[in-house]
Amino acid sequence: MTTTGTAEVLRPGDRGYDDARQVWNAMFDRRPAMIVRCGSAQDVAAAVRSARERGLEVSVRCGGHSAAGFGVTDGGMMIDLTPMGRVSVDPVRRRAYVQGGALLGALDDAVQRYGLATTAGNVSHTGVGGLTLGGGMGWLARQHGLACDNVLSYDLVTADGEVLRVSDGDLFWGLKGGGGNFGIVTGFEFALHDTGTSALVVEAVFTGDARHAAMRRWRDEHLTAPRQATFTASSGPGTLTLGYVWTGPGSFSPAFVQGGAVTRQPMSYLRLQRRDDTSGRHALRRYGRSHYLKSMPDAAVDAFIAAGEHCGAGLQGYGGAIADVPQDATAFGHRDTMFEFGAGTSWTDPAQDDDRRAVARAAAALLEPFSGGVYVNSLGDEGAAGVRRAYPPAKLARLTALKDRYDPDNVFHLNQNIKPSRDASRTGSCHTPQACAARSASGAPQSR
């Protein structure tokens, strides 16, 4: 182990190296040549410059929740933001200043002391950075917009190692949903909202033939539900759970719960934010597929119930403040989504990998005829085809122009990648140590 500035550098065999490279999806067991654990934006900038000078592939790790394990490179430099986990709050101005390595739980803990919150996913050990850069869906989104809609400014390290404050313009637009394609965000400034500290989860379980009629009622009531209610559904073998999560003032008495086995769980907002946390979270292998649904005809209701016979299938309601934002106001696409669908499975035995992935794909295929895009943060191994589903053509063209300007050599490509318009083989770029070594041996120019 060595230190440079406030950064700590770990190499294979060093104490802490194996812990630092672990990610949420145990399918990925990658070994960086070095892990640079950064304590400041200046450390991040120095690491980016060093990686480019050495011809090392760059990955960026915060919470490590990328379904495809993008946070860790094999043989390159992993820039680890986890030491940069501080959150400070200005309760008078209702602002939170969040370092790029913070987890959602740290953000929630800091702001809930004042009865404040901002939209932040559903799992507390997710990184603020990855969630927010892809859009950021959460229980407050129908009231206050996505996480990215609440960002007032970003501190960004570019592919050239420059440190920028971004609060307007095209790059600001691109960071609101465009992922980690344009640099490494080392700080976020969020707007906060007076949300209180309590929440309510209501669920009704249906079985047999009652499932289809109940879900149609649930779907229809979603269209007129108060914004404090985020509708949820989960389908499993023989069972259907329909419900909603309530945050904020007031109350709600939907009709869809009638005839089901109903549970009502009042809880603190902090408990809600930890309700879906996973214990032993780095031990499970995981795979899933996702769709956005712009509408949900009866045939889609039937397909969702059938998907639950394959593996776990879920829905979460959109609308409200998400749809209030004009479609072209941010890089995030598909604001007219009605529900997000996901089918996923987890296991421990590598011998089951092919079978488990096939099961999730089969479940998702049942809803594909009704798909109207996909959430970029839910993508896994779909590659360029997935990126095209996440961004409508006009947005993807604008994002590509930003990539050309800020990262033409595609240094930041371990993500749901928006490729620069010119081919990497003609830019002098090299994305792996092996490729860079080959270019060096041939006399080809290295990335600057």
C-alpha atoms as one frame of an Amber mdcrd trajectory, in Angstrom:
protein
   0.000   0.000   0.000   1.220   3.494  -0.833  -0.172   7.010  -0.386  -0.091
   9.972  -2.746  -1.499  13.251  -1.447  -4.652  12.194   0.395  -5.111   9.123
  -1.823  -4.319   5.579  -0.790  -3.124   3.173  -3.490  -3.823  -0.537  -3.132
  -2.332  -3.266  -5.286  -2.992  -7.013  -5.446  -1.846  -8.589  -2.193  -2.233
  -5.387  -0.150  -4.396  -5.431   2.927  -7.851  -4.125   2.045  -7.482  -4.742
  -1.695 -10.000  -7.596  -1.870 -12.586  -5.763   0.223 -12.248  -2.619  -1.887
 -12.868  -4.436  -5.170 -16.045  -6.226  -4.076 -19.286  -5.140  -5.698 -22.970
  -5.823  -5.092 -23.284  -8.391  -7.925 -21.066 -11.358  -7.041 -21.037 -12.470
 -10.697 -18.167 -10.015 -11.154 -14.813 -10.794  -9.555 -12.454  -8.368 -11.275
  -8.907  -7.534 -10.229  -7.632  -4.015 -10.901  -3.900  -3.438 -11.290  -4.346
  -0.698  -8.716  -7.110   0.801  -6.619  -6.770   4.521  -5.910  -8.880   5.440
  -2.886  -9.392   9.172  -3.302  -9.952  11.710  -0.560 -10.517  14.818  -2.676
 -11.363  16.068  -6.147  -7.683  16.799  -6.636  -6.887  13.139  -5.892  -9.430
  12.092  -8.509  -7.964  14.472 -11.086  -4.443  13.189 -10.402  -5.645   9.589
 -10.696  -7.304  10.234 -14.057  -4.152  11.866 -15.421  -1.997   9.035 -14.079
  -4.220   6.348 -15.594  -4.048   8.000 -19.000  -0.285   8.410 -18.816   0.091
   4.718 -17.907  -2.455   3.554 -20.506  -4.682   2.020 -17.840  -8.401   1.438
 -18.240 -10.406   3.536 -15.753 -13.342   2.408 -13.644 -15.137   4.431 -10.984
 -16.567   2.841  -7.838 -18.892   4.317  -5.263 -21.689   2.051  -4.018 -20.753
  -0.727  -6.453 -24.382  -1.344  -7.462 -23.917  -1.424 -11.228 -25.717  -4.563
 -12.393 -22.885  -5.199 -14.844 -20.126  -4.630 -12.288 -18.804  -1.552 -14.095
 -17.292  -0.119 -10.920 -14.290  -2.460 -11.116 -11.883  -2.854 -14.021  -9.878
  -5.986 -14.789  -6.203  -5.009 -14.937  -6.742  -1.234 -14.999  -7.113   1.525
 -12.400 -10.154   1.553 -10.158 -10.826   5.050  -8.832 -12.528   4.420  -5.496
 -14.645   7.314  -4.250 -15.808   5.637  -1.037 -13.505   7.713   1.230 -15.368
  10.790  -0.083 -18.593  10.079   1.767 -19.350  13.297   3.653 -22.743  15.032
   3.599 -23.326  18.538   4.947 -26.726  20.214   5.271 -27.907  23.824   5.246
 -31.384  23.467   6.770 -32.234  27.138   6.333 -31.551  27.195   2.582 -32.658
  23.554   2.287 -29.511  22.385   0.585 -27.414  19.235   0.922 -23.782  19.123
  -0.212 -22.851  15.534  -0.931 -19.438  14.135  -1.814 -19.285  11.796  -4.800
 -18.583   8.690  -2.725 -21.521   9.032  -0.327 -24.185   6.354   0.000 -27.891
   7.133   0.008 -28.127   6.128   3.656 -25.640   8.834   4.631 -27.651  11.436
   2.710 -30.927  10.357   4.306 -29.436  10.274   7.808 -28.042  13.786   7.478
 -31.158  15.486   6.107 -33.815  13.660   8.144 -32.428  15.268  11.320 -34.217
  18.387  10.053 -37.318  16.649   8.669 -35.973  17.195   5.163 -35.301  14.839
   2.263 -34.683  14.695  -1.449 -35.412  11.902  -3.897 -32.963   9.080  -3.229
 -33.495   5.461  -4.407 -34.982   2.604  -2.427 -31.818   0.959  -1.029 -29.586
   2.779   1.461 -26.297   1.135   0.432 -26.596   2.418  -3.158 -24.166   5.179
  -4.163 -25.583   8.675  -4.556 -23.482   9.218  -7.685 -24.534   6.282  -9.826
 -28.192   6.623  -8.902 -28.358  10.364  -9.549 -26.370  10.422 -12.789 -28.777
   7.903 -14.329 -31.864   9.819 -13.205 -32.650   8.559  -9.727 -36.088   7.074
  -9.018 -37.296   6.957  -5.422 -40.307   7.207  -3.134 -40.386  11.016  -3.347
 -40.135  11.268  -7.131 -43.869  11.621  -7.801 -43.890  14.630  -5.448 -40.510
  16.248  -6.059 -39.070  14.797  -9.250 -36.178  12.439  -9.841 -32.894  12.748
  -7.963 -31.329  14.442 -11.004 -34.155  17.004 -11.074 -33.090  18.113  -7.597
 -29.397  18.673  -8.381 -28.419  22.345  -8.412 -24.745  21.876  -9.248 -22.102
  19.218  -9.851 -18.362  19.174  -9.163 -16.838  17.238 -12.062 -13.406  15.881
 -12.966 -13.063  15.610 -16.739 -11.147  13.104 -18.856  -8.318  15.665 -19.053
  -8.105  15.909 -15.273  -9.758  19.341 -15.026 -12.027  20.173 -12.084 -15.236
  21.977 -13.058 -18.294  23.350 -11.272 -21.296  22.683 -13.511 -24.604  24.442
 -12.812 -26.002  25.249 -16.239 -25.515  24.708 -19.968 -25.349  21.598 -22.105
 -23.107  19.644 -19.742 -25.513  20.312 -16.862 -28.291  18.967 -19.104 -26.238
  15.848 -19.940 -25.363  15.057 -16.324 -29.083  14.906 -15.536 -29.550  11.326
 -16.704 -26.585  10.734 -19.025 -24.699   8.539 -16.557 -20.974   8.653 -15.885
 -20.054   9.276 -19.505 -18.680  12.815 -19.189 -16.481  12.692 -16.127 -16.322
  11.768 -12.448 -18.666  13.722 -10.199 -16.965  14.420  -6.875 -19.757  16.549
  -5.390 -23.484  17.223  -5.700 -25.584  20.104  -4.404 -29.188  18.987  -3.857
 -32.374  20.894  -3.172 -34.194  19.538  -0.108 -37.899  19.383   0.707 -39.899
  19.496   3.914 -41.127  15.894   3.919 -41.432  15.051   7.576 -40.048  11.825
   9.000 -42.882   9.307   8.626 -44.081   6.941   5.914 -46.670   4.231   5.370
 -46.509   0.993   3.372 -49.812  -0.655   2.456 -49.975  -4.034   0.693 -52.787
  -6.398  -0.270 -52.119 -10.008  -1.306 -54.339 -11.740  -3.867 -54.320 -15.318
  -5.125 -55.920 -17.320  -7.895 -58.442 -15.764 -10.258 -58.860 -12.661  -8.076
 -55.442 -11.408  -9.148 -56.402 -10.135 -12.585 -59.406  -8.020 -11.581 -57.568
  -6.623  -8.552 -54.619  -5.549 -10.646 -56.838  -3.821 -13.174 -58.361  -1.794
 -10.311 -54.855  -1.027  -9.002 -53.731   0.142 -12.473 -56.753   2.405 -12.908
 -56.450   4.009  -9.478 -52.801   4.810 -10.098 -53.896   7.344 -12.731 -55.688
   9.527 -10.170 -53.755   8.726  -6.990 -52.302  11.585  -4.916 -48.647  12.297
  -5.552 -47.772  11.170  -2.041 -48.609   7.610  -3.175 -46.178   5.524  -5.228
 -47.914   2.373  -6.432 -46.056  -0.947  -6.281 -46.787  -4.505  -7.379 -44.958
  -7.810  -7.137 -45.870 -11.100  -8.745 -44.767 -14.556  -7.661 -45.933 -18.135
  -8.172 -49.661 -18.075  -7.479 -49.616 -14.742  -5.627 -49.891 -11.063  -6.440
 -49.051  -8.263  -3.999 -50.500  -4.842  -4.808 -49.804  -1.772  -2.741 -48.458
   1.716  -2.383 -45.884   3.662  -0.408 -47.141   6.898   1.141 -44.809   9.763
   2.067 -45.900  13.171   3.261 -49.098  14.612   4.746 -52.650  13.373   4.255
 -54.119   9.910   3.799 -55.430   7.658   1.054 -58.089   4.933   0.919 -57.877
   3.112  -2.413 -60.474   0.583  -3.482 -58.045  -1.882  -5.041 -57.107  -3.380
  -1.663 -60.635  -4.751  -1.171 -60.748  -8.537  -1.212 -57.038  -8.912  -0.456
 -55.135  -9.793   2.698 -54.169  -6.259   3.720 -51.241  -5.106   5.846 -50.538
  -1.503   6.872 -47.053  -0.696   8.116 -46.456   2.808   9.503 -42.730   3.468
   9.745 -40.159   6.203   9.778 -38.899   7.504   6.465 -35.433   6.206   7.370
 -36.865   2.745   7.952 -38.607   2.928   4.586 -35.312   3.773   2.917 -33.688
   0.678   4.447 -36.618  -1.675   3.975 -35.234  -3.155   0.747 -31.597  -3.353
   1.864 -29.967  -6.737   1.383 -27.858  -8.392   4.054 -24.717 -10.156   2.894
 -25.134  -7.992  -0.163 -21.850  -8.933  -1.860 -22.467 -12.691  -1.670 -25.252
 -13.087  -4.233 -25.066 -13.464  -7.983 -27.775 -11.388  -9.659 -29.438 -10.883
 -13.008 -32.449  -8.919 -14.181 -34.176  -7.286 -17.119 -36.350  -4.194 -17.167
 -38.861  -2.244 -19.267 -40.654   1.060 -19.114 -44.391   0.743 -19.704 -46.120
   3.842 -21.098 -49.501   2.160 -20.626 -50.753  -1.107 -19.187 -53.563  -2.712
 -21.165 -55.314  -5.785 -19.821 -52.986  -8.011 -21.844 -50.012  -6.480 -20.018
 -51.699  -7.156 -16.684 -52.013 -10.806 -17.653 -48.402 -10.887 -18.841 -47.141
  -9.399 -15.565 -48.950 -12.022 -13.514 -47.548 -14.737 -15.790 -44.020 -13.300
 -15.464 -44.165 -13.950 -11.729 -44.412 -17.665 -12.402 -40.853 -17.507 -13.821
 -39.089 -15.337 -11.225 -39.661 -12.271  -9.104 -41.435  -9.544 -11.090 -42.183
  -6.033  -9.887 -43.700  -2.708 -10.903 -43.226   0.808  -9.558 -45.432   3.749
 -10.503 -44.155   6.891 -12.212 -46.061  10.064 -13.163 -46.670  13.133 -11.026
 -43.681  15.483 -10.776 -41.570  13.196 -12.973 -43.868  13.870 -15.910 -44.134
  17.612 -15.099 -40.581  18.181 -16.340 -40.519  18.783 -20.110 -39.135  15.847
 -22.090 -36.244  17.865 -23.518 -35.269  19.575 -20.249 -32.854  16.813 -19.155
 -30.964  13.892 -20.650 -33.224  11.493 -18.734 -35.654   9.939 -21.174 -39.188
   8.576 -21.079 -40.825  10.932 -18.588 -44.210   9.751 -19.849 -43.635   6.331
 -18.271 -46.570   4.875 -16.355 -44.759   1.981 -14.642 -41.251   0.574 -14.501
 -41.184  -3.223 -14.754 -38.362  -5.426 -13.533 -37.775  -9.172 -13.492 -34.863
 -10.420 -11.445 -33.332 -13.372  -9.682 -30.400 -14.054  -7.350 -28.410 -17.179
  -6.469 -25.018 -18.330  -5.183 -23.891 -21.283  -7.338 -21.990 -20.238 -10.517
 -23.177 -23.459 -12.176 -26.670 -21.948 -12.230 -25.671 -18.783 -14.116 -27.036
 -19.730 -17.535 -30.291 -21.139 -16.200 -30.998 -18.169 -13.950 -30.305 -15.622
 -16.658 -32.579 -17.510 -19.025 -35.383 -17.431 -16.450 -35.161 -13.637 -16.024
 -35.033 -13.095 -19.778 -38.090 -15.295 -20.274 -40.053 -13.349 -17.678 -39.077
  -9.985 -19.182 -39.905 -11.197 -22.694 -43.562 -11.504 -21.675 -43.732  -7.728
 -21.149 -41.536  -6.756 -24.092 -44.500  -6.239 -26.479 -45.662  -3.428 -24.159
 -42.240  -1.846 -23.597 -41.652   1.844 -24.222 -37.987   2.147 -23.319 -35.860
   1.311 -20.290 -34.319   3.009 -17.244 -30.587   3.333 -17.865 -29.804   2.427
 -14.235 -31.632  -0.888 -14.692 -29.584  -1.982 -17.699 -27.168  -4.879 -17.368
 -25.531  -6.662 -20.297 -27.671  -5.230 -23.099 -24.840  -3.067 -24.486 -25.463
  -0.484 -27.219 -28.960  -1.826 -27.867 -29.875  -1.082 -24.256 -28.480   2.443
 -24.470 -30.612   3.088 -27.554 -33.678   1.958 -25.600 -32.791   4.255 -22.687
 -32.468   7.443 -24.753 -34.743   8.585 -27.578 -32.783   9.278 -30.796 -32.657
  13.070 -30.459 -31.357  12.839 -26.892 -28.801  10.207 -27.810 -27.507  12.447
 -30.612 -27.151  15.361 -28.181 -25.427  13.138 -25.624 -23.030  11.879 -28.292
 -22.109  15.486 -29.125 -21.326  16.062 -25.433 -19.222  12.904 -25.381 -17.293
  14.172 -28.404 -16.575  17.402 -26.564 -15.731  16.146 -23.066 -14.471  12.584
 -23.584 -13.630  11.991 -27.267 -11.253   9.142 -26.373 -13.972   7.363 -24.333
 -11.847   7.202 -21.190 -15.061   6.803 -19.197 -16.510   3.791 -20.972 -17.111
   1.356 -18.116 -20.750   2.409 -17.863 -23.814   2.215 -20.056 -21.625   3.755
 -22.663 -22.481   6.630 -24.951 -19.726   6.221 -27.500 -18.057   9.206 -29.156
 -18.994   9.581 -32.778 -15.516   8.866 -34.126 -14.225   5.313 -33.849 -11.841
   4.754 -30.932  -9.334   2.935 -33.128  -8.819   6.173 -35.052  -8.430   8.468
 -32.034  -5.391   6.953 -30.386  -7.573   5.684 -27.556  -6.870   2.419 -25.789
  -9.311   1.032 -23.283  -7.328  -1.818 -21.728  -3.715  -2.291 -20.602  -3.298
  -4.999 -23.219  -4.524  -2.724 -26.018  -2.272   0.107 -24.858   0.731  -2.210
 -24.691   0.013  -3.412 -28.214  -0.204   0.177 -29.474   3.037   1.070 -27.709
   4.848  -1.890 -29.254   3.605  -0.900 -32.688   4.673   2.715 -32.326   1.092
   4.002 -32.379   0.338   7.168 -30.380  -1.031   6.774 -26.864  -4.105   8.523
 -25.434  -3.307  11.977 -24.151
